[in-house]
Amino acid sequence: MKLKILIFCAALPVLTGFLRAQTRPAANEPASVTARVITQGSGDGYVGADRCRSCHKPEFAEFNKTAHATLKAHKDAVMGCETCHGAGKPHSDAEEAAHGDDAKTLAAGKLIFAFKGNPKANSERCQQCHASSKDQSQFDHSNHAMHGVSCNDCHATHLTSAADNPKKQGVQLAQAKFMSVPSLPEENRWLTSSLLKKNQPELCYQCHGNVRAAFALPTHHRVPEGAMKCTDCHTPHGTSNKVALRQSGWETCTGCHVEKRGPMVFEHSAVKVEGCTACHVPHGSTNKMLLARREERMLCLQCHVDPSAANVPHNRLSFQTRSDCTRCHSAIHGSNFNQYFLN
Ligand code: HEC
Ligand code: HEC
Ligand code: HEC
Ligand code: HEC
Ligand code: HEC
Ligand code: HEC
Ligand code: HEC
Ligand code: HEC
Ligand code: HEC
Ligand code: HEC
């Protein structure tokens, strides 16, 4: 049975009630959850959520606490178990007929889409609706999607998960499902954090161990302390910018470090052309001020020739430069007063 797809654009009144405020400071952007709404298929093969509920009480209970469940309230926007899992009659009938027989129970489990196969197919279930949304619209081109990461690696649409339940073995299948109810604090966290399986940065560290290591270094943006999130700079859903940064080039940084944005009368083209990462590392460093090099002058000398060479003005002025260049060139990010960034 084919899904009957009724597409409602976010602009239509049908959905205005579902639009949510952006959680990020860029408040004038449109709400990111602009999903189109489809109706769940009905007729042959579909049994309805109540039938699922008879055997999957925890999933049913939790699903009903999520923003997704409120979609059910609207007559045009039916969101039931089978919207994501597909027609469930063969599975339901087979489970019922299994009468607790393990082999038959397992076989019946294979009769329903359970997000266990191809990551692309998994994401497509969500993208039926989350396609036009600003934040998720580029997901297919993201490095995450291209490396087999799917929506449900990060989001849980109902928190109970057999995978989180090590006891899910043989004879206990049905019972194990019943036991896999999350603790109350964990459930609250989940419901208030975009249905994420874990909060940042732990969610991301699971797969990005090297980034965890960088943030453990003495100088770092305070992500581990919870003052900032990975998603202040990146979008996990992908963008057309390098390394999935929220904005292109230094705009990602100057969103917060406004005073570095300019325009200034005398720009340091290192900042404007190469961007902040010409001199800084974004995550963490053993160097002060997140500088890319321990010795600050070496940083400058990457681009500016050796100060003892004849073509360097300091020779012309007949002094040797020692220690940090910013001792004199203190307005290193650009200046409104001095072309040499002396103040
Ligand atoms: C008669 C009881 C029963 C009914 C009705 C039932 N299920 Fe199940 N379902 C089970 C059991 C038992 C399992 C465990 C099988 C396993 O782990 O392989 C299961 C497993 C599943 C799985 C996981 C399959 C896997 O491979 O791990 C999904 C998804 C699922 N059910 C969804 C549904 C949905 C959606 C409905 C309603 C359309 C539904 N079930 C109706 C008993 C039922
Ligand atoms: C039938 C359409 C539909 C499908 C399918 C769907 N969603 Fe949604 N989803 C929505 C709509 C509409 C909203 C906004 C609900 C609201 O804000 O009231 C939403 C909201 C969300 C939110 C935000 C919840 C919150 O509490 O802020 C997340 C996360 C999400 N969906 C993830 C998913 C994932 C992951 C899948 C696939 C497993 C999925 N969705 C499948 C329509 C859908
Ligand atoms: C690598 C992890 C990851 C993947 C994969 C992922 N998300 Fe998200 N998603 C997040 C995080 C983290 C947030 C919270 C963003 C924030 O707090 O700024 C989020 C937020 C959301 C929201 C809430 C509204 C918003 O845009 O901020 C929706 C809806 C959503 N994701 C849907 C999806 C869908 C649909 C997919 C698959 C197409 C998906 N996500 C894939 C990590 C992920
Ligand atoms: C928005 C999409 C969506 C809806 C609606 C939905 N599920 Fe699921 N379901 C999933 C995803 C995604 C998984 C895979 C879990 C994972 O990857 O962590 C899943 C997994 C399951 C499983 C396998 C065991 C587990 O917890 O991993 C069962 C059983 C299940 N769902 C039952 C239901 C029932 C019953 C309903 C209706 C109350 C329902 N689902 C509604 C997306 C959905
Ligand atoms: C399930 C594993 C997994 C999770 C969870 C995960 N990632 Fe990734 N991420 C990957 C893989 C795989 C790649 C691609 C290979 C690589 O660059 O390491 C990747 C790549 C990236 C990239 C580089 C993108 C590019 O275009 O070069 C960024 C940035 C990123 N992830 C950020 C995040 C953030 C932020 C989170 C948490 C919200 C997160 N990831 C969670 C697996 C994951
Ligand atoms: C202050 C902004 C900022 C924050 C916060 C941030 N990143 Fe990044 N991230 C960047 C920039 C900029 C780059 C590109 C670095 C470059 O070009 O040398 C990057 C690169 C990456 C890469 C690809 C290169 C690599 O180091 O593996 C991954 C993966 C990544 N970030 C993941 C994360 C994760 C996970 C978090 C949260 C724990 C996070 N980032 C927090 C700005 C940030
Ligand atoms: C979400 C806001 C935000 C963004 C985006 C951001 N920063 Fe920061 N940055 C801060 C805050 C707050 C501090 C100072 C407090 C701290 O240690 O976290 C800081 C501190 C710094 C410092 C000084 C570190 C020190 O030891 O004093 C440097 C350098 C820096 N950021 C560079 C960058 C670069 C480069 C980017 C872009 C890749 C960036 N920031 C993006 C908020 C941000
Ligand atoms: C040409 C190299 C260079 C570039 C490019 C650069 N910085 Fe810096 N930045 C420095 C140096 C050197 C220091 C340390 C200054 C000191 O020791 O007084 C510094 C210090 C900082 C500090 C901490 C002290 C302060 O002035 O607030 C922040 C924040 C900062 N930079 C942000 C940025 C941002 C954001 C960008 C991109 C718009 C950027 N930097 C580009 C070299 C650079
Ligand atoms: C990524 C390369 C790069 C790095 C690193 C860099 N600069 Fe520059 N800097 C430039 C470029 C390019 C110009 C423009 C040169 C021109 O217009 O002739 C410039 C211009 C200048 C000027 C003005 C020169 C003039 O003739 O107007 C000063 C002073 C300066 N840089 C000092 C520094 C100091 C001090 C550092 C280290 C904190 C530094 N630069 C790091 C590339 C760099
Ligand atoms: C003791 C103060 C002092 C220190 C330290 C210093 N400078 Fe300068 N620098 C100056 C002054 C003053 C000028 C302006 C020269 C002029 O008017 O011709 C200047 C000019 C420059 C210029 C522009 C030259 C031109 O004519 O285009 C560059 C590039 C430069 N410095 C790089 C550096 C670098 C790189 C370092 C560190 C290795 C450094 N300076 C350390 C004082 C200093």
XYZ file of N, CA and C in Angstrom, residues 99-251:
459
model
N 3.141 -16.676 19.460
C 2.854 -17.130 20.816
C 4.110 -17.278 21.645
N 5.020 -16.321 21.527
C 6.217 -16.343 22.367
C 7.316 -17.255 21.871
N 7.105 -17.973 20.796
C 8.164 -18.824 20.242
C 9.283 -17.925 19.710
N 10.502 -18.113 20.218
C 11.601 -17.206 19.895
C 11.898 -17.084 18.415
N 12.025 -18.228 17.776
C 12.380 -18.201 16.353
C 11.322 -17.451 15.559
N 10.060 -17.768 15.858
C 8.964 -17.126 15.126
C 8.876 -15.636 15.450
N 9.137 -15.291 16.716
C 9.115 -13.890 17.129
C 10.162 -13.087 16.360
N 11.359 -13.668 16.305
C 12.438 -13.004 15.570
C 12.093 -12.838 14.103
N 11.552 -13.904 13.523
C 11.191 -13.861 12.104
C 10.140 -12.778 11.870
N 9.200 -12.678 12.796
C 8.138 -11.674 12.664
C 8.711 -10.259 12.769
N 9.783 -10.131 13.562
C 10.445 -8.832 13.711
C 10.996 -8.323 12.391
N 11.317 -9.262 11.511
C 11.888 -8.873 10.211
C 10.831 -8.362 9.235
N 9.575 -8.491 9.623
C 8.498 -8.120 8.706
C 8.121 -6.638 8.785
N 8.908 -5.883 9.538
C 8.580 -4.463 9.633
C 9.861 -3.636 9.523
N 9.737 -2.467 8.955
C 10.910 -1.594 8.796
C 11.355 -1.122 10.175
N 12.602 -1.450 10.552
C 13.044 -1.169 11.921
C 14.306 -0.307 11.980
N 14.614 0.407 10.925
C 15.774 1.308 10.900
C 17.078 0.578 11.192
N 17.187 -0.633 10.678
C 18.405 -1.393 10.971
C 19.273 -1.601 9.747
N 18.773 -1.197 8.594
C 19.534 -1.489 7.385
C 20.302 -0.296 6.860
N 20.083 0.012 5.636
C 20.745 1.077 4.904
C 20.478 2.458 5.534
N 21.535 3.169 5.913
C 21.356 4.481 6.551
C 20.553 5.465 5.695
N 20.728 5.375 4.406
C 20.023 6.292 3.521
C 18.512 6.028 3.598
N 18.168 4.744 3.602
C 16.751 4.377 3.706
C 16.180 4.844 5.048
N 17.005 4.762 6.095
C 16.549 5.245 7.405
C 16.211 6.727 7.346
N 17.160 7.502 6.825
C 16.954 8.948 6.794
C 15.765 9.323 5.919
N 15.576 8.565 4.860
C 14.468 8.884 3.953
C 13.116 8.867 4.659
N 12.989 7.997 5.658
C 11.720 7.958 6.404
C 11.459 9.320 7.053
N 12.486 9.917 7.558
C 12.333 11.209 8.226
C 12.197 12.322 7.188
N 12.932 12.160 6.113
C 12.937 13.192 5.079
C 11.631 13.254 4.292
N 10.773 12.254 4.473
C 9.438 12.381 3.896
C 8.855 13.727 4.294
N 9.123 14.119 5.526
C 8.595 15.391 6.035
C 9.695 16.439 6.195
N 10.840 16.042 6.745
C 11.912 17.009 7.010
C 12.751 17.222 5.753
N 12.122 17.748 4.736
C 12.824 17.921 3.471
C 13.021 19.387 3.141
N 12.004 20.180 3.401
C 12.081 21.587 3.045
C 12.685 22.411 4.163
N 12.805 21.800 5.306
C 13.325 22.503 6.465
C 14.707 23.076 6.193
N 14.908 24.311 6.604
C 16.146 25.009 6.303
C 17.364 24.266 6.830
N 17.259 23.802 8.049
C 18.433 23.210 8.655
C 18.727 21.791 8.147
N 17.729 21.079 7.715
C 17.977 19.703 7.292
C 18.001 19.524 5.774
N 17.727 20.600 5.052
C 17.545 20.451 3.617
C 18.821 20.012 2.886
N 19.969 20.238 3.514
C 21.212 19.874 2.831
C 21.774 18.549 3.327
N 20.978 17.852 4.089
C 21.503 16.644 4.734
C 22.098 15.649 3.740
N 21.437 15.438 2.618
C 21.921 14.449 1.654
C 23.339 14.732 1.157
N 23.727 16.010 1.191
C 25.060 16.365 0.697
C 26.058 16.507 1.840
N 25.626 16.211 3.047
C 26.518 16.405 4.191
C 27.531 15.275 4.260
N 28.647 15.581 4.898
C 29.650 14.562 5.132
C 29.080 13.443 6.001
N 28.187 13.809 6.900
C 27.559 12.784 7.727
C 26.794 11.783 6.870
N 25.898 12.267 6.032
C 25.111 11.349 5.203
C 26.032 10.521 4.302
N 27.060 11.187 3.757
C 27.933 10.465 2.835
C 28.770 9.403 3.532
N 28.914 9.526 4.844
C 29.642 8.503 5.593
C 28.697 7.575 6.361
N 27.460 7.496 5.911
C 26.551 6.505 6.488
C 25.971 6.853 7.845
N 25.993 8.130 8.213
C 25.340 8.538 9.458
C 23.902 8.913 9.111
N 22.943 8.410 9.862
C 21.545 8.731 9.560
C 20.896 9.451 10.733
N 19.716 10.000 10.485
C 19.014 10.798 11.503
C 18.970 10.067 12.839
N 18.647 8.786 12.777
C 18.447 8.053 14.030
C 19.748 7.662 14.717
N 20.913 8.015 14.162
C 22.150 7.880 14.929
C 22.198 8.950 16.015
N 21.556 10.062 15.773
C 21.593 11.161 16.742
C 20.254 11.403 17.435
N 19.160 11.154 16.720
C 17.833 11.398 17.289
C 17.122 10.089 17.604
N 16.357 10.079 18.675
C 15.497 8.944 18.987
C 14.064 9.448 19.011
N 13.217 8.909 18.153
C 11.849 9.416 18.110
C 11.002 8.822 19.230
N 11.442 7.705 19.769
C 10.972 7.264 21.088
C 12.193 6.704 21.750
N 12.377 6.991 22.995
C 13.674 6.764 23.607
C 13.991 5.311 23.913
N 12.990 4.499 24.136
C 13.290 3.106 24.437
C 13.997 2.507 23.252
N 15.050 1.833 23.514
C 15.781 1.221 22.418
C 16.300 -0.127 22.868
N 16.009 -1.108 22.062
C 16.485 -2.452 22.372
C 18.009 -2.456 22.445
N 18.610 -1.594 21.640
C 20.069 -1.553 21.610
C 20.637 -1.116 22.955
N 19.871 -0.315 23.693
C 20.339 0.140 24.994
C 20.073 -0.891 26.086
N 19.484 -1.970 25.690
C 19.098 -2.961 26.681
C 19.882 -4.251 26.472
N 20.947 -4.397 27.219
C 21.815 -5.554 27.005
C 21.107 -6.872 27.308
N 20.040 -6.806 28.077
C 19.352 -8.050 28.452
C 18.481 -8.605 27.336
N 18.339 -7.860 26.270
C 17.471 -8.305 25.180
C 18.057 -9.549 24.509
N 17.706 -10.685 25.033
C 18.239 -11.951 24.560
C 17.125 -12.981 24.527
N 17.264 -13.914 23.602
C 16.412 -15.095 23.520
C 15.039 -14.969 24.132
N 14.836 -15.767 25.152
C 13.515 -15.958 25.735
C 12.903 -14.660 26.280
N 13.746 -13.682 26.542
C 13.245 -12.482 27.221
C 12.789 -11.381 26.275
N 12.797 -11.666 24.973
C 12.501 -10.620 23.997
C 11.374 -9.676 24.398
N 10.201 -10.244 24.578
C 9.042 -9.404 24.860
C 9.197 -8.682 26.200
N 9.694 -9.411 27.205
C 9.877 -8.809 28.518
C 10.919 -7.699 28.470
N 11.994 -7.946 27.719
C 13.069 -6.955 27.631
C 12.527 -5.641 27.109
N 11.626 -5.708 26.162
C 11.016 -4.504 25.608
C 10.294 -3.754 26.720
N 9.593 -4.503 27.540
C 8.816 -3.881 28.584
C 9.728 -3.189 29.605
N 10.912 -3.772 29.800
C 11.843 -3.243 30.793
C 12.576 -1.998 30.306
N 12.654 -1.804 29.008
C 13.558 -0.767 28.515
C 12.934 0.624 28.564
N 12.510 1.033 29.732
C 11.931 2.361 29.919
C 13.012 3.272 30.501
N 13.177 4.453 29.941
C 14.241 5.332 30.417
C 13.914 5.951 31.767
N 14.934 6.417 32.460
C 14.707 7.089 33.735
C 14.061 8.446 33.468
N 13.427 8.984 34.488
C 12.708 10.247 34.330
C 13.611 11.419 33.933
N 14.749 11.604 34.619
C 15.627 12.715 34.205
C 16.094 12.568 32.757
N 16.410 11.342 32.376
C 16.867 11.102 31.015
C 15.749 11.421 30.018
N 14.534 11.059 30.372
C 13.408 11.335 29.487
C 13.181 12.843 29.353
N 13.300 13.567 30.451
C 13.138 15.024 30.397
C 14.203 15.675 29.534
N 15.427 15.218 29.714
C 16.523 15.744 28.902
C 16.203 15.569 27.417
N 15.802 14.363 27.096
C 15.532 13.995 25.698
C 14.419 14.863 25.111
N 13.346 15.015 25.868
C 12.196 15.765 25.354
C 12.487 17.255 25.175
N 13.465 17.760 25.922
C 13.758 19.185 25.817
C 15.007 19.466 24.976
N 15.582 18.438 24.376
C 16.797 18.638 23.569
C 16.657 18.033 22.178
N 15.671 18.461 21.439
C 15.487 18.010 20.060
C 15.555 16.487 19.915
N 15.048 15.785 20.896
C 14.988 14.320 20.842
C 16.358 13.677 20.620
N 17.401 14.330 21.085
C 18.743 13.779 20.883
C 18.992 12.590 21.806
N 19.696 11.591 21.281
C 20.001 10.411 22.080
C 20.895 10.760 23.258
N 21.809 11.702 23.012
C 22.649 12.246 24.081
C 22.787 13.723 23.810
N 23.156 14.480 24.827
C 23.386 15.899 24.576
C 24.795 16.118 24.051
N 24.987 17.268 23.433
C 26.329 17.664 23.035
C 27.121 18.017 24.296
N 28.412 17.884 24.313
C 29.221 17.353 23.223
C 29.320 15.822 23.206
N 28.778 15.146 24.243
C 28.945 13.696 24.311
C 28.447 12.993 23.051
N 27.322 13.460 22.545
C 26.755 12.881 21.327
C 27.810 12.842 20.222
N 28.506 13.948 20.078
C 29.469 14.091 18.979
C 30.778 13.370 19.295
N 31.175 13.411 20.558
C 32.434 12.770 20.958
C 32.414 11.269 20.678
N 31.245 10.648 20.731
C 31.160 9.202 20.465
C 31.904 8.841 19.190
N 31.770 9.675 18.189
C 32.403 9.384 16.897
C 33.600 10.293 16.632
N 33.726 11.389 17.347
C 34.818 12.341 17.100
C 35.766 12.421 18.291
N 36.482 11.329 18.519
C 37.406 11.252 19.642
C 38.521 12.289 19.576
N 38.974 12.596 18.353
C 40.062 13.569 18.218
C 39.603 14.968 18.628
N 38.340 15.247 18.414
C 37.805 16.559 18.798
C 37.677 16.641 20.323
N 37.305 15.532 20.929
C 37.267 15.491 22.394
C 38.659 15.819 22.950
N 39.668 15.211 22.343
C 41.040 15.428 22.805
C 41.445 16.899 22.665
N 41.031 17.540 21.567
C 41.388 18.937 21.346
C 40.754 19.836 22.413
N 39.506 19.555 22.743
C 38.812 20.391 23.734
C 39.332 20.153 25.154
N 40.115 19.083 25.332
C 40.686 18.823 26.655
C 41.973 19.614 26.870
N 42.474 20.256 25.822
C 43.716 21.018 25.949
C 43.475 22.300 26.770
N 44.568 22.854 27.363
C 44.403 23.955 28.324
C 43.648 25.183 27.787
N 43.911 25.599 26.562
C 43.164 26.724 26.001
C 42.096 26.154 25.083
N 40.838 26.470 25.363
C 39.775 25.940 24.497
C 38.529 26.787 24.619
N 37.712 26.771 23.578
C 36.370 27.320 23.703
C 35.646 26.446 24.729
N 34.812 27.066 25.553
C 34.298 26.315 26.696
C 33.108 25.408 26.347
N 33.366 24.513 25.429
C 32.377 23.506 25.048
C 32.229 22.432 26.132
N 33.335 21.889 26.648
C 33.196 20.864 27.691
C 32.487 21.407 28.933
N 32.647 22.716 29.195
C 32.009 23.315 30.373
C 30.536 23.610 30.125
N 30.081 23.424 28.891
C 28.675 23.643 28.581
C 28.340 25.083 28.226
N 29.342 25.961 28.165
C 29.075 27.361 27.833
C 28.827 27.554 26.341
N 29.285 26.599 25.544
C 29.118 26.668 24.092
C 28.834 25.272 23.581
N 28.260 25.217 22.383
C 27.971 23.910 21.789
C 28.675 23.778 20.441
N 28.883 22.554 20.035
C 29.449 22.295 18.705
C 28.587 22.998 17.653
N 27.279 22.974 17.873
C 26.371 23.515 16.874
C 26.325 25.047 16.863
N 27.087 25.710 17.756
C 27.238 27.157 17.599
C 28.074 27.444 16.346
N 28.940 26.525 16.009
C 29.795 26.724 14.827
C 29.433 25.806 13.662
N 29.027 24.580 13.970
C 28.722 23.608 12.907
C 27.230 23.315 12.860
N 26.767 22.850 11.715
C 25.464 22.202 11.753
C 25.645 20.725 11.414
N 25.174 19.859 12.295
C 25.355 18.418 12.076
C 24.604 17.942 10.836
N 23.650 18.757 10.372
C 22.868 18.368 9.195
C 23.535 18.780 7.897
N 24.671 19.438 7.989
C 25.416 19.791 6.779
C 25.049 21.153 6.221
N 26.059 21.814 5.661
C 25.864 23.080 4.945
C 26.780 23.026 3.731
N 26.647 24.012 2.878
C 27.553 24.046 1.728
C 28.904 24.635 2.110
N 29.050 25.085 3.356
C 30.329 25.634 3.785
C 31.306 24.534 4.154
N 32.553 24.885 4.118
C 33.620 23.992 4.547
C 33.339 23.441 5.953
N 33.713 22.200 6.173
C 33.481 21.481 7.427
C 32.127 21.794 8.090
N 31.130 21.903 7.268
C 29.765 22.087 7.771
C 29.654 23.249 8.762
N 30.435 24.302 8.528
C 30.324 25.475 9.400
C 28.999 26.180 9.124
N 28.480 26.800 10.178
C 27.186 27.472 10.039
C 27.244 28.578 9.002
N 28.345 29.309 9.002
C 28.481 30.395 8.044
C 29.814 30.272 7.340
N 29.957 30.971 6.244
C 31.189 30.799 5.485
C 32.320 31.609 6.108
N 33.519 31.065 5.996
C 34.737 31.745 6.423
C 34.678 32.275 7.839
N 35.160 33.510 8.003
C 35.259 34.026 9.366
C 33.918 34.463 9.939
N 32.873 34.481 9.130
C 31.543 34.861 9.646
C 31.133 33.966 10.821
